[in-house]
GROMACS .gro file of C-alpha atoms in nm:
model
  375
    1UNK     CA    1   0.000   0.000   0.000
    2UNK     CA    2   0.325   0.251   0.087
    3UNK     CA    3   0.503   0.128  -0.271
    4UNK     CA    4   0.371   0.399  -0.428
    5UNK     CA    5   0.593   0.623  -0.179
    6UNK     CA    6   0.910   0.726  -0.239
    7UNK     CA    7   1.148   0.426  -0.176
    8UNK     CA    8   0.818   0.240  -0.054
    9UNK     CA    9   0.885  -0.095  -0.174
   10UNK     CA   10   1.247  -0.074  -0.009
   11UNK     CA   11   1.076   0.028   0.328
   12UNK     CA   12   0.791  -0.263   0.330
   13UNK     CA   13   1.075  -0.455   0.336
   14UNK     CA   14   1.233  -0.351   0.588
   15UNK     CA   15   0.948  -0.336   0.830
   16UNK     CA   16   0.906  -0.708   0.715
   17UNK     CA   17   1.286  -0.717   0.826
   18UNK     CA   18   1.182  -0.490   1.181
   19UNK     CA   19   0.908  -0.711   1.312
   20UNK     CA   20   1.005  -1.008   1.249
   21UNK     CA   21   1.312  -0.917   1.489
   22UNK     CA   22   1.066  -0.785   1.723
   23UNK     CA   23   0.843  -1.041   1.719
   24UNK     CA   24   1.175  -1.305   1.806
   25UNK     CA   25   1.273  -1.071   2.083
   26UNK     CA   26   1.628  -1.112   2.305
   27UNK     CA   27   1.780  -1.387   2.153
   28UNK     CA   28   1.911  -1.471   2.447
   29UNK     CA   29   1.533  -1.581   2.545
   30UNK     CA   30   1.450  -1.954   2.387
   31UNK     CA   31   1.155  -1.928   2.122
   32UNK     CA   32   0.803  -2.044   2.186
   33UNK     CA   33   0.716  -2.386   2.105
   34UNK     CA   34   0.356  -2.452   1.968
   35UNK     CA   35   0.362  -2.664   2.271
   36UNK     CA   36   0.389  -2.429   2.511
   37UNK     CA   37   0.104  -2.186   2.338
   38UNK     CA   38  -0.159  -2.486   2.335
   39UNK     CA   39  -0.050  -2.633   2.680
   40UNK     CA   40  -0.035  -2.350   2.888
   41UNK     CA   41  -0.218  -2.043   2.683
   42UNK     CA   42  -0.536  -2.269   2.583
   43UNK     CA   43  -0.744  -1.967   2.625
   44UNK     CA   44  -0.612  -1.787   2.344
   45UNK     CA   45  -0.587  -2.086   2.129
   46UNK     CA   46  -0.960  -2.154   2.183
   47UNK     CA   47  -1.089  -1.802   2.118
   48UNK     CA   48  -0.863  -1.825   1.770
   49UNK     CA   49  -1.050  -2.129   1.676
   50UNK     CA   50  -1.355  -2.049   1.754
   51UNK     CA   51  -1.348  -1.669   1.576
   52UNK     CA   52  -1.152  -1.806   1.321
   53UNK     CA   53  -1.367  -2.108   1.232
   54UNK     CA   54  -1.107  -2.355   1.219
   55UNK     CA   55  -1.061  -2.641   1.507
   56UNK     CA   56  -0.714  -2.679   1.480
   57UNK     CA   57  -0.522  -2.619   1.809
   58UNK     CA   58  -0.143  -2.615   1.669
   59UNK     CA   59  -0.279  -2.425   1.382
   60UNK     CA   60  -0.427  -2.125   1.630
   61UNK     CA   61  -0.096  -2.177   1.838
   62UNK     CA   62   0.130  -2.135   1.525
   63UNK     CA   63  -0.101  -1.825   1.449
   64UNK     CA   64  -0.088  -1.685   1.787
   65UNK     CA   65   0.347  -1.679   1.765
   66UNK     CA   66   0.321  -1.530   1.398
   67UNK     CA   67   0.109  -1.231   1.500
   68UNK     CA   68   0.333  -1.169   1.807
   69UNK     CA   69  -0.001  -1.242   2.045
   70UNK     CA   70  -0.197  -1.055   1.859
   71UNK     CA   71  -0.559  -1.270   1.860
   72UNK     CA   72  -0.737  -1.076   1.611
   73UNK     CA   73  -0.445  -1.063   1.389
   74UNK     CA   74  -0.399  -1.471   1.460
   75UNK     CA   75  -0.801  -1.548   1.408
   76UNK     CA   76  -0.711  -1.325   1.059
   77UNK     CA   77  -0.412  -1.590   0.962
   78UNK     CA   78  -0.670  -1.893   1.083
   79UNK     CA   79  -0.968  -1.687   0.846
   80UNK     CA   80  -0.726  -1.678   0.555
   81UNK     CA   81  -0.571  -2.022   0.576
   82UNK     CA   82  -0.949  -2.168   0.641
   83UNK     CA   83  -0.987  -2.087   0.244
   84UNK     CA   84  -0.739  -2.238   0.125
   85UNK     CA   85  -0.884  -2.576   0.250
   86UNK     CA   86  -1.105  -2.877   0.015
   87UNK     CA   87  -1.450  -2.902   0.147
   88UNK     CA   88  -1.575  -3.277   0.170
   89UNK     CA   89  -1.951  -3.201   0.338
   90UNK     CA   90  -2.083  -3.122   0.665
   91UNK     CA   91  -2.072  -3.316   0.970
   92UNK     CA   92  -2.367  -3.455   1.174
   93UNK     CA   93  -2.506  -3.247   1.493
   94UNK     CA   94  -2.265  -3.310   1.740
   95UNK     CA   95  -2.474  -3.451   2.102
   96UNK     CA   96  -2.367  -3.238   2.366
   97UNK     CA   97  -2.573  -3.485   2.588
   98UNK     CA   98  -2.294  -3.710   2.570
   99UNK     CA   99  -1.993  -3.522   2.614
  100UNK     CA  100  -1.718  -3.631   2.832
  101UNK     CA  101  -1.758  -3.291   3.098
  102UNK     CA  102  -1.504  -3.172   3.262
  103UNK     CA  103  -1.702  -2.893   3.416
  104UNK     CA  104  -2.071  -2.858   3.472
  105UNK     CA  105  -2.239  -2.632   3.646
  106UNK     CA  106  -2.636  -2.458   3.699
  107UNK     CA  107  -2.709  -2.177   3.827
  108UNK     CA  108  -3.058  -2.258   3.860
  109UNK     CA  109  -3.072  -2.627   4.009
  110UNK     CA  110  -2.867  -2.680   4.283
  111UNK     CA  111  -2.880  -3.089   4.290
  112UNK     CA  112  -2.944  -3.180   3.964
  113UNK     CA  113  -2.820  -3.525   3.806
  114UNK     CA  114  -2.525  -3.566   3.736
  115UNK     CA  115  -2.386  -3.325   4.025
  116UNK     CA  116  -2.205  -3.012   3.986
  117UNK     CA  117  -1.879  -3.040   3.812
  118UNK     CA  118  -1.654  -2.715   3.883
  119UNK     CA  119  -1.390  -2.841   3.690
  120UNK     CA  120  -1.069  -2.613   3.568
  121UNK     CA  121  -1.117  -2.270   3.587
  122UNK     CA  122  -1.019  -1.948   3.804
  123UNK     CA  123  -1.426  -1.828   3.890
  124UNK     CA  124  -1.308  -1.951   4.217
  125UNK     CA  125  -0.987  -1.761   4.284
  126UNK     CA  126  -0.920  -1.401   4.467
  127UNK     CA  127  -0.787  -1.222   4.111
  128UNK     CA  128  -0.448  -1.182   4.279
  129UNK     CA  129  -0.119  -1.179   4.113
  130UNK     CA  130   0.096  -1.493   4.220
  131UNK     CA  131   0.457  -1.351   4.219
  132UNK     CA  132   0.570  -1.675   4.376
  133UNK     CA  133   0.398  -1.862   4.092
  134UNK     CA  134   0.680  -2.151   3.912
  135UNK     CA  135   0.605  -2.238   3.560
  136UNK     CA  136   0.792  -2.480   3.578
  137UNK     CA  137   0.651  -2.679   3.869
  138UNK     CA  138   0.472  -2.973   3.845
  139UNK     CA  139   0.069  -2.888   3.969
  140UNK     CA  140  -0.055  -3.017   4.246
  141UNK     CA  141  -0.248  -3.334   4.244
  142UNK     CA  142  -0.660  -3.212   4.319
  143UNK     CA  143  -0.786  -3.428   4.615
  144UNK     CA  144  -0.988  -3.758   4.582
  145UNK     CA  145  -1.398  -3.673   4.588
  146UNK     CA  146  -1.631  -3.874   4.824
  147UNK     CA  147  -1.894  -3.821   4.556
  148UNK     CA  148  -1.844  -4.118   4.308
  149UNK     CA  149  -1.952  -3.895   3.942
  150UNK     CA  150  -1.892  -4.093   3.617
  151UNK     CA  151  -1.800  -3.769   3.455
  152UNK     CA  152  -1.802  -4.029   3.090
  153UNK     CA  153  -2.193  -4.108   3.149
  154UNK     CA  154  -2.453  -3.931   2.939
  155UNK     CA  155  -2.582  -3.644   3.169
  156UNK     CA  156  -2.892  -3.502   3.099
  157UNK     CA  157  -2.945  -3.097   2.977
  158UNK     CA  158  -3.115  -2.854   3.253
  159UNK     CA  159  -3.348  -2.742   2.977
  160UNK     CA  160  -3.428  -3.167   2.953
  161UNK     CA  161  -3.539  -3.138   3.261
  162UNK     CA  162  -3.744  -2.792   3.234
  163UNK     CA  163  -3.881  -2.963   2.923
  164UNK     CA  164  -4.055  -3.268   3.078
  165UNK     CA  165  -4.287  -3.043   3.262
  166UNK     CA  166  -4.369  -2.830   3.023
  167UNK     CA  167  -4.218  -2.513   3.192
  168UNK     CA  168  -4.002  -2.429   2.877
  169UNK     CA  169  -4.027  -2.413   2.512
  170UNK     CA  170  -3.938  -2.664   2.294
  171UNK     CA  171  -3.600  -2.703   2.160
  172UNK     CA  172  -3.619  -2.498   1.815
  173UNK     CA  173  -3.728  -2.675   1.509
  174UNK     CA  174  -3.724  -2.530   1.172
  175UNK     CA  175  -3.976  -2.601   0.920
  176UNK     CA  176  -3.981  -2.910   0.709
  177UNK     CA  177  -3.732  -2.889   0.342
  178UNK     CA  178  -3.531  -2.584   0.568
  179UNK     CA  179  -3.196  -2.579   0.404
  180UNK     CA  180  -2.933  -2.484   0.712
  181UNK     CA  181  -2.739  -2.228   0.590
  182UNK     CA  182  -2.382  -2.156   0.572
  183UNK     CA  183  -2.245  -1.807   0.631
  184UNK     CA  184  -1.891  -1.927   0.535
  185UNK     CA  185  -2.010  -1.973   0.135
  186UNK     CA  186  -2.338  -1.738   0.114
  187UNK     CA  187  -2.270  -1.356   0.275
  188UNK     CA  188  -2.581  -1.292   0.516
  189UNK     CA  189  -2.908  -1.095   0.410
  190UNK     CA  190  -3.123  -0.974   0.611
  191UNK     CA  191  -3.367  -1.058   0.786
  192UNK     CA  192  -3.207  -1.378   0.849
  193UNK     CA  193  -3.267  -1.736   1.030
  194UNK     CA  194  -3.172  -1.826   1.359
  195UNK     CA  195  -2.920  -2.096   1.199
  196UNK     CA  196  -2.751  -1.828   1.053
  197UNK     CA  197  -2.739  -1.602   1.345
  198UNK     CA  198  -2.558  -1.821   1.563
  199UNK     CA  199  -2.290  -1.930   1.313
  200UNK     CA  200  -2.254  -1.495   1.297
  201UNK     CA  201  -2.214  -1.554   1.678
  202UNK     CA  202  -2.021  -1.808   1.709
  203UNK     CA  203  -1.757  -1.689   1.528
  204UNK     CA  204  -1.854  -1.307   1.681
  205UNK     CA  205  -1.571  -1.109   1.845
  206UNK     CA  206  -1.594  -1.195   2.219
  207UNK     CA  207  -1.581  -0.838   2.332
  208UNK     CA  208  -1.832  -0.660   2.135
  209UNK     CA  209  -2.099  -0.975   2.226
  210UNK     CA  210  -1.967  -0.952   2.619
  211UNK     CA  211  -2.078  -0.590   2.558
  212UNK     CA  212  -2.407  -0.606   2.409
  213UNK     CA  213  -2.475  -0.936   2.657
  214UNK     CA  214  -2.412  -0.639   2.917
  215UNK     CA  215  -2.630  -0.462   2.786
  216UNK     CA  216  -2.928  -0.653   2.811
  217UNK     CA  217  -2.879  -0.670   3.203
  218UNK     CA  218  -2.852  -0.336   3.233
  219UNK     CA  219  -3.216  -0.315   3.080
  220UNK     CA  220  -3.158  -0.234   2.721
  221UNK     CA  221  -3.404  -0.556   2.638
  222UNK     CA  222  -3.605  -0.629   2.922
  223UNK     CA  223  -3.354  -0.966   2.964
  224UNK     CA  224  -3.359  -1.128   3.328
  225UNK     CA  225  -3.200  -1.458   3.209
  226UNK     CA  226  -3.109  -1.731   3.439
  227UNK     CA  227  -2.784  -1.974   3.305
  228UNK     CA  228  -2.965  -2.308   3.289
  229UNK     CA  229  -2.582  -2.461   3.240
  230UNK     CA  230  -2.321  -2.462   3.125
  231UNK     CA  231  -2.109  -2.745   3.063
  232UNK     CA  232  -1.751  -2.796   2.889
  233UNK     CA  233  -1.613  -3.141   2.754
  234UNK     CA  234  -1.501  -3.347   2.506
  235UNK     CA  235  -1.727  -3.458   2.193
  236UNK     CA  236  -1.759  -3.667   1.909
  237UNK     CA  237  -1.757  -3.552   1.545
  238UNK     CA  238  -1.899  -3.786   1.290
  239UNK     CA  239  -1.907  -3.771   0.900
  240UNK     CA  240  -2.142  -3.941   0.689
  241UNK     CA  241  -2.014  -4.169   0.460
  242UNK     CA  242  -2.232  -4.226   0.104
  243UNK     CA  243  -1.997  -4.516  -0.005
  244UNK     CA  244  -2.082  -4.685   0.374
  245UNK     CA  245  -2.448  -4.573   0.391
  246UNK     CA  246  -2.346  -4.414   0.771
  247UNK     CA  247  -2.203  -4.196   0.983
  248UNK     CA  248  -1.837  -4.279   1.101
  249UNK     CA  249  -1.640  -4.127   1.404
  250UNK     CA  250  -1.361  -3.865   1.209
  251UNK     CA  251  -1.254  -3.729   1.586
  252UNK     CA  252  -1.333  -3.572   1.887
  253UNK     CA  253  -1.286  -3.188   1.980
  254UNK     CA  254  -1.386  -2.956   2.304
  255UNK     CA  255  -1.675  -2.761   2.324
  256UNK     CA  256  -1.842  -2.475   2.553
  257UNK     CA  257  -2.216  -2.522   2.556
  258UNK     CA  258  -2.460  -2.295   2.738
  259UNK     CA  259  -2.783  -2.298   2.724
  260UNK     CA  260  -2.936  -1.950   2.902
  261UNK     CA  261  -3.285  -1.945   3.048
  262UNK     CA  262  -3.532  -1.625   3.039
  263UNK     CA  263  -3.845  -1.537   3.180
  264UNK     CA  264  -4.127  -1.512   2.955
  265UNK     CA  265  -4.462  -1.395   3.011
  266UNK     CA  266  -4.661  -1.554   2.751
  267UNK     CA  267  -4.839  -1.402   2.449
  268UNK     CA  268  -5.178  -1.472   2.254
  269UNK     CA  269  -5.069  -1.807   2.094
  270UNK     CA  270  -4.799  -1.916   2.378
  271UNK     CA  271  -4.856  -1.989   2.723
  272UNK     CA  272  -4.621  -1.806   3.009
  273UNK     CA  273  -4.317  -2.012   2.997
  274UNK     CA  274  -3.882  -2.006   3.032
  275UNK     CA  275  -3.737  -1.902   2.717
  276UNK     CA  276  -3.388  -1.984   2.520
  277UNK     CA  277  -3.056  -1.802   2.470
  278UNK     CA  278  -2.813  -2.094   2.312
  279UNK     CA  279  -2.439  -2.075   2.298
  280UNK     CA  280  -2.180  -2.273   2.163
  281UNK     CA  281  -1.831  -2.233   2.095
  282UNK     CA  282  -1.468  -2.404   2.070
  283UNK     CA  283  -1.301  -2.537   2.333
  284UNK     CA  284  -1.324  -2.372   2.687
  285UNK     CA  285  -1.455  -2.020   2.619
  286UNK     CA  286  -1.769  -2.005   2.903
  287UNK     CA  287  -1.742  -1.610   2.889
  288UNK     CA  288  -1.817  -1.645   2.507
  289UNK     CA  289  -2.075  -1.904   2.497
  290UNK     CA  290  -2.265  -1.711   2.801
  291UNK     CA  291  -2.230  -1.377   2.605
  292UNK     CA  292  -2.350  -1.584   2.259
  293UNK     CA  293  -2.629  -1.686   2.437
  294UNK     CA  294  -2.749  -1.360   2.555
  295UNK     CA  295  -2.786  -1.210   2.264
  296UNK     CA  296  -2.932  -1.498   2.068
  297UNK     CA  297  -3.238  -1.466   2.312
  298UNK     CA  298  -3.235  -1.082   2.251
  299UNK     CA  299  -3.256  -1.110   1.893
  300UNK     CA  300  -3.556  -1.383   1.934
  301UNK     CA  301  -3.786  -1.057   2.042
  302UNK     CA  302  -3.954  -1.090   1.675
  303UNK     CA  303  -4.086  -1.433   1.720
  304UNK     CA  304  -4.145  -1.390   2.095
  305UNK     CA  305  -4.420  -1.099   2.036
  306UNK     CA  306  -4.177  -0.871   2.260
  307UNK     CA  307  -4.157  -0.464   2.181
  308UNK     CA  308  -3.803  -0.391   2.017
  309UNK     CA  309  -3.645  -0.176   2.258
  310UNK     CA  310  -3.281  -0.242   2.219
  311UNK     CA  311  -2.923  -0.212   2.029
  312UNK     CA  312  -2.897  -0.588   2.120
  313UNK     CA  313  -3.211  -0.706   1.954
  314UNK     CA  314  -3.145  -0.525   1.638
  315UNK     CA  315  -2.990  -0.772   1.428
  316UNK     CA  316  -2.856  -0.587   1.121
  317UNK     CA  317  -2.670  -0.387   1.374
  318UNK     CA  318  -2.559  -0.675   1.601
  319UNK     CA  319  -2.450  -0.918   1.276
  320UNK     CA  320  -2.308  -0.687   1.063
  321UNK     CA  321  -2.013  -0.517   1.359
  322UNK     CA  322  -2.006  -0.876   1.529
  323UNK     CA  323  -1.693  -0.957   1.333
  324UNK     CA  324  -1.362  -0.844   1.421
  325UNK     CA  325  -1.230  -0.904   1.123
  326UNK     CA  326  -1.448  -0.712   0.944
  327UNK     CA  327  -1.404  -0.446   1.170
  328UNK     CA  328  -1.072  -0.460   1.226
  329UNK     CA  329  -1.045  -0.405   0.796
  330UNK     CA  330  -1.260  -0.097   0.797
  331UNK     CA  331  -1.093   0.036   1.039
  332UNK     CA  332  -0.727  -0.006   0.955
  333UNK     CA  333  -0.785   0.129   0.627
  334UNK     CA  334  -0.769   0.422   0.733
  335UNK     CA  335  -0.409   0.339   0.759
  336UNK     CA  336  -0.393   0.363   0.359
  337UNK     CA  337  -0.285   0.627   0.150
  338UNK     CA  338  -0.567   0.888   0.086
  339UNK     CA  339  -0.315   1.157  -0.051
  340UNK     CA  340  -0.574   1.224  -0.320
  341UNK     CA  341  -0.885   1.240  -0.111
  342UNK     CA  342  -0.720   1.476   0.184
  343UNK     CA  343  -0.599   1.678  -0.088
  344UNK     CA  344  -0.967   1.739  -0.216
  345UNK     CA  345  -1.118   1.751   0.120
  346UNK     CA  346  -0.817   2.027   0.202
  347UNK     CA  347  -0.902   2.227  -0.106
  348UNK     CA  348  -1.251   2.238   0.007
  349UNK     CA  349  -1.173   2.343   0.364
  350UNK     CA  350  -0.974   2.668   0.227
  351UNK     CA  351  -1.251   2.743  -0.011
  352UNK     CA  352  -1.466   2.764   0.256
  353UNK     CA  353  -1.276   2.904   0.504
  354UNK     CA  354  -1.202   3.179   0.198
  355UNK     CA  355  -1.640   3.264   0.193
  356UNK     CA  356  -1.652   3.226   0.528
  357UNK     CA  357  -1.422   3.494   0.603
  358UNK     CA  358  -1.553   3.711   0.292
  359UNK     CA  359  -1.894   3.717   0.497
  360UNK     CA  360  -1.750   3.799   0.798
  361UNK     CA  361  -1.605   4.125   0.621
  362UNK     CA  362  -1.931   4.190   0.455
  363UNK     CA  363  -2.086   4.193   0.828
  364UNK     CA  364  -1.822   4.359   0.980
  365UNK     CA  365  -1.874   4.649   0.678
  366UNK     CA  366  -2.222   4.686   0.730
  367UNK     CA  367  -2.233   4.718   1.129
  368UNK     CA  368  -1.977   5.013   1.087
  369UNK     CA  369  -2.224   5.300   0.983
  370UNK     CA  370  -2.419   5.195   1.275
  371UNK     CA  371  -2.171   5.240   1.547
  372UNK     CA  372  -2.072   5.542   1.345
  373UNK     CA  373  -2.411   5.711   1.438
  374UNK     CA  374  -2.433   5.556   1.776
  375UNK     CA  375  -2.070   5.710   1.873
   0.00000   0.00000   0.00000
């Protein structure tokens, strides 16, 4: 974009040159390993899978190193890669009902079946810096339980349970000869399907959905959700085979599921009952799938019968500046040579500035008679 300047294509590479020495650091330091980045930063490798749309943990780790920790820049590299890549079909609905969980928990039941599962993660700690923390020391063995949990055994949803009794919608079911759609091939219009919306989600910049989820407990869409659960695990992928005539295991991966529960005071054709917000996302990424879920219910207010009240229920606006990519493209453009357009806009500006101070003379001329006769 800067070859056009003088010596430009001499100082691109150079900063080519620059960062990559900055991006190595004190050679005296050793280099990351992809290793270490998917071992002990999994956090950042999950959100770059998940916003990049590509489950490939050494893939988001060797993306992470390249963009110098940068995650938007990394999800870019995953984004840009992800095209590059043969397409051999879709997989079958992965059953969260059977994950392997390593953590579980409800906010709504306290004993439900299959117990609560805390699991990894720091919701539990005092947010205070360890400066005697040792990376390199082995962790310490978590003590035996009393409770005897078969954390392998199919554990059944919340919203299962809300379900038997009638005090929740159904699960949502599209229409018979509905063709899913796939926001990866087909760029959204709107209005669009819920399918849709959550792949935009999904694959939504973490932030700017923690923000608008925010924003709906603050009041900005009369949202007083409850988290049903959320649970985080292991699952099974599974490809359909034509030339077998079924579905065969390809795999496993780590998911975040939540499924969000909201009040819901009924309308002409639906009885009072709990409403939906669903979230779903790689690996462990709760803060993401809670956020997800959030604003999936908020953008259900349409098919609810609910008054639109809210940024976070409008969903041009939330769909279109969910992506950080996109954003982060408009944006940095502005980064590009406008030589040409400043120039114009500048010429402008002076022949303005040239009128403006023409009729401020004119003014000036004819208040001076006046003061004249008033001296």
């Amino acid at each position: 974009m800067y070859v056009a300047v003088k010596g430009g294509e001499k100082a691109i590479k150079n900063a080519h040159t620059l960062f990559a020495a900055k991006r190595r650091g004190n050679e005296n330091v050793p280099g990351l390993r992809l290793d270490q980045i998917t071992e002990q930063l999994s956090f950042a490798v999950d959100r770059v899978m998940g916003e990049g749309s590509l489950y490939d943990p050494e893939l988001a780790a060797m993306a992470i190193r390249q963009a110098q920790g940068d995650l938007i820049e990394a999800i870019f590299l995953i984004r840009a890669y992800r095209t590059t890549l043969p397409r051999f079909g879709y997989a079958e609905p992965i059953e969260t009902g059977k994950m392997a969980i390593e953590r579980r928990i409800s906010a709504t039941f306290k004993d439900l079946p299959g117990g609560q599962v805390l699991g990894p993660t720091f919701d539990y700690s005092h947010r205070l810096i360890n400066f005697d923390f040792d990376a390199e020391a082995a962790p310490e063995t978590p003590p035996s339980s009393d409770e005897d949990i078969d954390l392998n055994a199919e554990v059944p949803r919340v919203s299962d349970i809300l379900g038997k009794s009638g005090m929740i919608e159904p699960d949502h079911q599209f229409d018979e000869g509905h063709e899913t759609g796939d926001l990866t091939r087909t760029p959204i219009d709107f209005p669009t399907d819920r399918d849709v919306r959550l792949q935009n989600l999904a694959r939504g910049d973490e932030g700017f959905l923690l923000a608008l989820g925010y924003s709906t407990q603050r009041g900005y869409a009369r949202s007083h959700p409850f988290a049903g659960e959320i649970r985080f695990g292991e699952v099974e992928v599974e490809f359909f085979a034509e030339e077998l005539g079924f579905a065969v295991p390809i795999g496993t991966m780590e998911v975040t599921e939540c499924q969000m529960i909201n009040q819901f005071k009924g309308s002409a054709k639906a009885p009072p009952a709990f409403t939906r917000g669903y979230g779903l996302v790689f690996g462990q990424a709760e803060r993401k799938a809670m956020s997800m879920a959030l604003v999936d219910r908020s953008l259900r207010w349409k098919e609810l019968g609910e008054e639109f009240s809210a940024p976070a229920q409008d969903q041009e606006f939330v769909l279109s500046h969910s992506d950080n990519i996109q954003a982060t493209g408009f944006v940095e453009h502005l980064k590009l040579p406008h030589y040409v357009d400043f120039q114009a806009e500048l010429d402008l500006i002076r022949t303005m500035r040239k009128e403006f101070d023409a009729q401020q003379k004119e003014i000036g001329d004819d208040d001076a008679p006046k003061m004249e006769a008033a001296q």
